[in-house]
Amino acid sequence: MVAIKFPRTALTAAAALLVLGTGLVLGTGTTADDAYAEGAPAPVTTPPAVTTSAKPAASPIGALFADESHFCTASVVHSAAGDLVLTAAHCVRDGMAFAPGYHDGVAPLGMWAVTSVAVADGWTSSADPDLDFAFLTVRQAGNPAALESLTGANVLGTNRGFEHRITLTGYPDTVDSPVVCDGDTARSGTYQLRVACPGFPDGTSGGPWVADGAVIGVIGGYQLGGDTPDVSYSAYFDDDIAKLYASVTG
């Protein structure tokens, strides 16, 4: 595998976006700081420290690219085929490619074209913030290996409650390395989680919330992930995402 190195201008891979049993939202370029609604709950206090981290080549977390720049975050989630990536539904747009382990302008495993997208019908019809998640199927031309065999993956965690110690990772769209934060989640409304982690602005949408090897959320949901970079939200992963996952994996 030859690493791809480039400045802020990135290699863009063409992708044909298809629906896998659900609706599809195209052409949305919204990121975590774009407001979805007003009247957010009071922010969580005493936020933990945030650091930058050059992720290793084997990382299942990476940046989503389109139009020669990265704009959202995604991560490999376990599947039998080993080609499945999870992000926020509001990140979905035309011509996406995934760069796992992206750091310092380097895509160590190259770019993986998004060949199909699955989002929930309720997101397609009304952009329901409780359904702000999407599964992306990816491939790399000329590479017979499954992505998961190279990066590893987190399992999908559903119906696991609202209070967890998580590691949150995302790619701000103004820098070329991820930010990482350990924080405690809390319930925010009926089907939302929130966490206080400073320094998660635009570009970090879709960043995975990982607890004990399971991804239990992604930055998105309420206010498309939050209207401040210091408090992030996620749709609660329940039967809705489990059904969407089943529609993709069979």
mmCIF file with all atom_site columns, C-alpha atoms in Angstrom, residues 48-56 59 61 166-172 177-183 196-200 204 208 210:
data_model
loop_
_atom_site.group_PDB
_atom_site.id
_atom_site.type_symbol
_atom_site.label_atom_id
_atom_site.label_alt_id
_atom_site.label_comp_id
_atom_site.label_asym_id
_atom_site.label_entity_id
_atom_site.label_seq_id
_atom_site.pdbx_PDB_ins_code
_atom_site.Cartn_x
_atom_site.Cartn_y
_atom_site.Cartn_z
_atom_site.occupancy
_atom_site.B_iso_or_equiv
_atom_site.pdbx_formal_charge
_atom_site.auth_seq_id
_atom_site.auth_comp_id
_atom_site.auth_asym_id
_atom_site.auth_atom_id
_atom_site.pdbx_PDB_model_num
ATOM 1  C CA . PRO A 1 48  ? -11.759 17.798 29.648 1.00 0.00 ? 48  PRO A CA 1
ATOM 2  C CA . ALA A 1 49  ? -8.566  18.581 27.818 1.00 0.00 ? 49  ALA A CA 1
ATOM 3  C CA . VAL A 1 50  ? -8.265  18.060 24.087 1.00 0.00 ? 50  VAL A CA 1
ATOM 4  C CA . THR A 1 51  ? -5.123  17.075 22.216 1.00 0.00 ? 51  THR A CA 1
ATOM 5  C CA . THR A 1 52  ? -3.952  16.677 18.657 1.00 0.00 ? 52  THR A CA 1
ATOM 6  C CA . SER A 1 53  ? -2.921  13.225 17.527 1.00 0.00 ? 53  SER A CA 1
ATOM 7  C CA . ALA A 1 54  ? -1.176  11.867 14.446 1.00 0.00 ? 54  ALA A CA 1
ATOM 8  C CA . LYS A 1 55  ? -3.248  8.721  13.943 1.00 0.00 ? 55  LYS A CA 1
ATOM 9  C CA . PRO A 1 56  ? -1.377  5.588  12.874 1.00 0.00 ? 56  PRO A CA 1
ATOM 10 C CA . SER A 1 59  ? -6.592  3.669  12.546 1.00 0.00 ? 59  SER A CA 1
ATOM 11 C CA . ILE A 1 61  ? -10.927 6.707  11.966 1.00 0.00 ? 61  ILE A CA 1
ATOM 12 C CA . ILE A 1 166 ? -15.937 7.826  25.545 1.00 0.00 ? 166 ILE A CA 1
ATOM 13 C CA . THR A 1 167 ? -13.080 8.765  23.274 1.00 0.00 ? 167 THR A CA 1
ATOM 14 C CA . LEU A 1 168 ? -14.190 11.333 20.721 1.00 0.00 ? 168 LEU A CA 1
ATOM 15 C CA . THR A 1 169 ? -12.166 11.962 17.543 1.00 0.00 ? 169 THR A CA 1
ATOM 16 C CA . GLY A 1 170 ? -12.715 14.433 14.730 1.00 0.00 ? 170 GLY A CA 1
ATOM 17 C CA . TYR A 1 171 ? -10.983 16.353 11.949 1.00 0.00 ? 171 TYR A CA 1
ATOM 18 C CA . PRO A 1 172 ? -11.469 20.148 12.098 1.00 0.00 ? 172 PRO A CA 1
ATOM 19 C CA . SER A 1 177 ? -4.650  16.095 11.904 1.00 0.00 ? 177 SER A CA 1
ATOM 20 C CA . PRO A 1 178 ? -7.428  14.919 14.228 1.00 0.00 ? 178 PRO A CA 1
ATOM 21 C CA . VAL A 1 179 ? -8.333  16.189 17.673 1.00 0.00 ? 179 VAL A CA 1
ATOM 22 C CA . VAL A 1 180 ? -9.034  13.597 20.362 1.00 0.00 ? 180 VAL A CA 1
ATOM 23 C CA . CYS A 1 181 ? -10.867 13.966 23.662 1.00 0.00 ? 181 CYS A CA 1
ATOM 24 C CA . ASP A 1 182 ? -11.927 11.661 26.491 1.00 0.00 ? 182 ASP A CA 1
ATOM 25 C CA . GLY A 1 183 ? -15.213 12.738 28.059 1.00 0.00 ? 183 GLY A CA 1
ATOM 26 C CA . ALA A 1 196 ? -18.305 18.399 26.696 1.00 0.00 ? 196 ALA A CA 1
ATOM 27 C CA . CYS A 1 197 ? -15.133 18.267 24.626 1.00 0.00 ? 197 CYS A CA 1
ATOM 28 C CA . PRO A 1 198 ? -13.445 21.532 23.611 1.00 0.00 ? 198 PRO A CA 1
ATOM 29 C CA . GLY A 1 199 ? -12.144 22.189 20.125 1.00 0.00 ? 199 GLY A CA 1
ATOM 30 C CA . PHE A 1 200 ? -14.567 20.226 17.919 1.00 0.00 ? 200 PHE A CA 1
ATOM 31 C CA . THR A 1 204 ? -15.606 17.041 13.118 1.00 0.00 ? 204 THR A CA 1
ATOM 32 C CA . PRO A 1 208 ? -17.105 8.496  16.389 1.00 0.00 ? 208 PRO A CA 1
ATOM 33 C CA . VAL A 1 210 ? -16.144 5.078  21.132 1.00 0.00 ? 210 VAL A CA 1
#
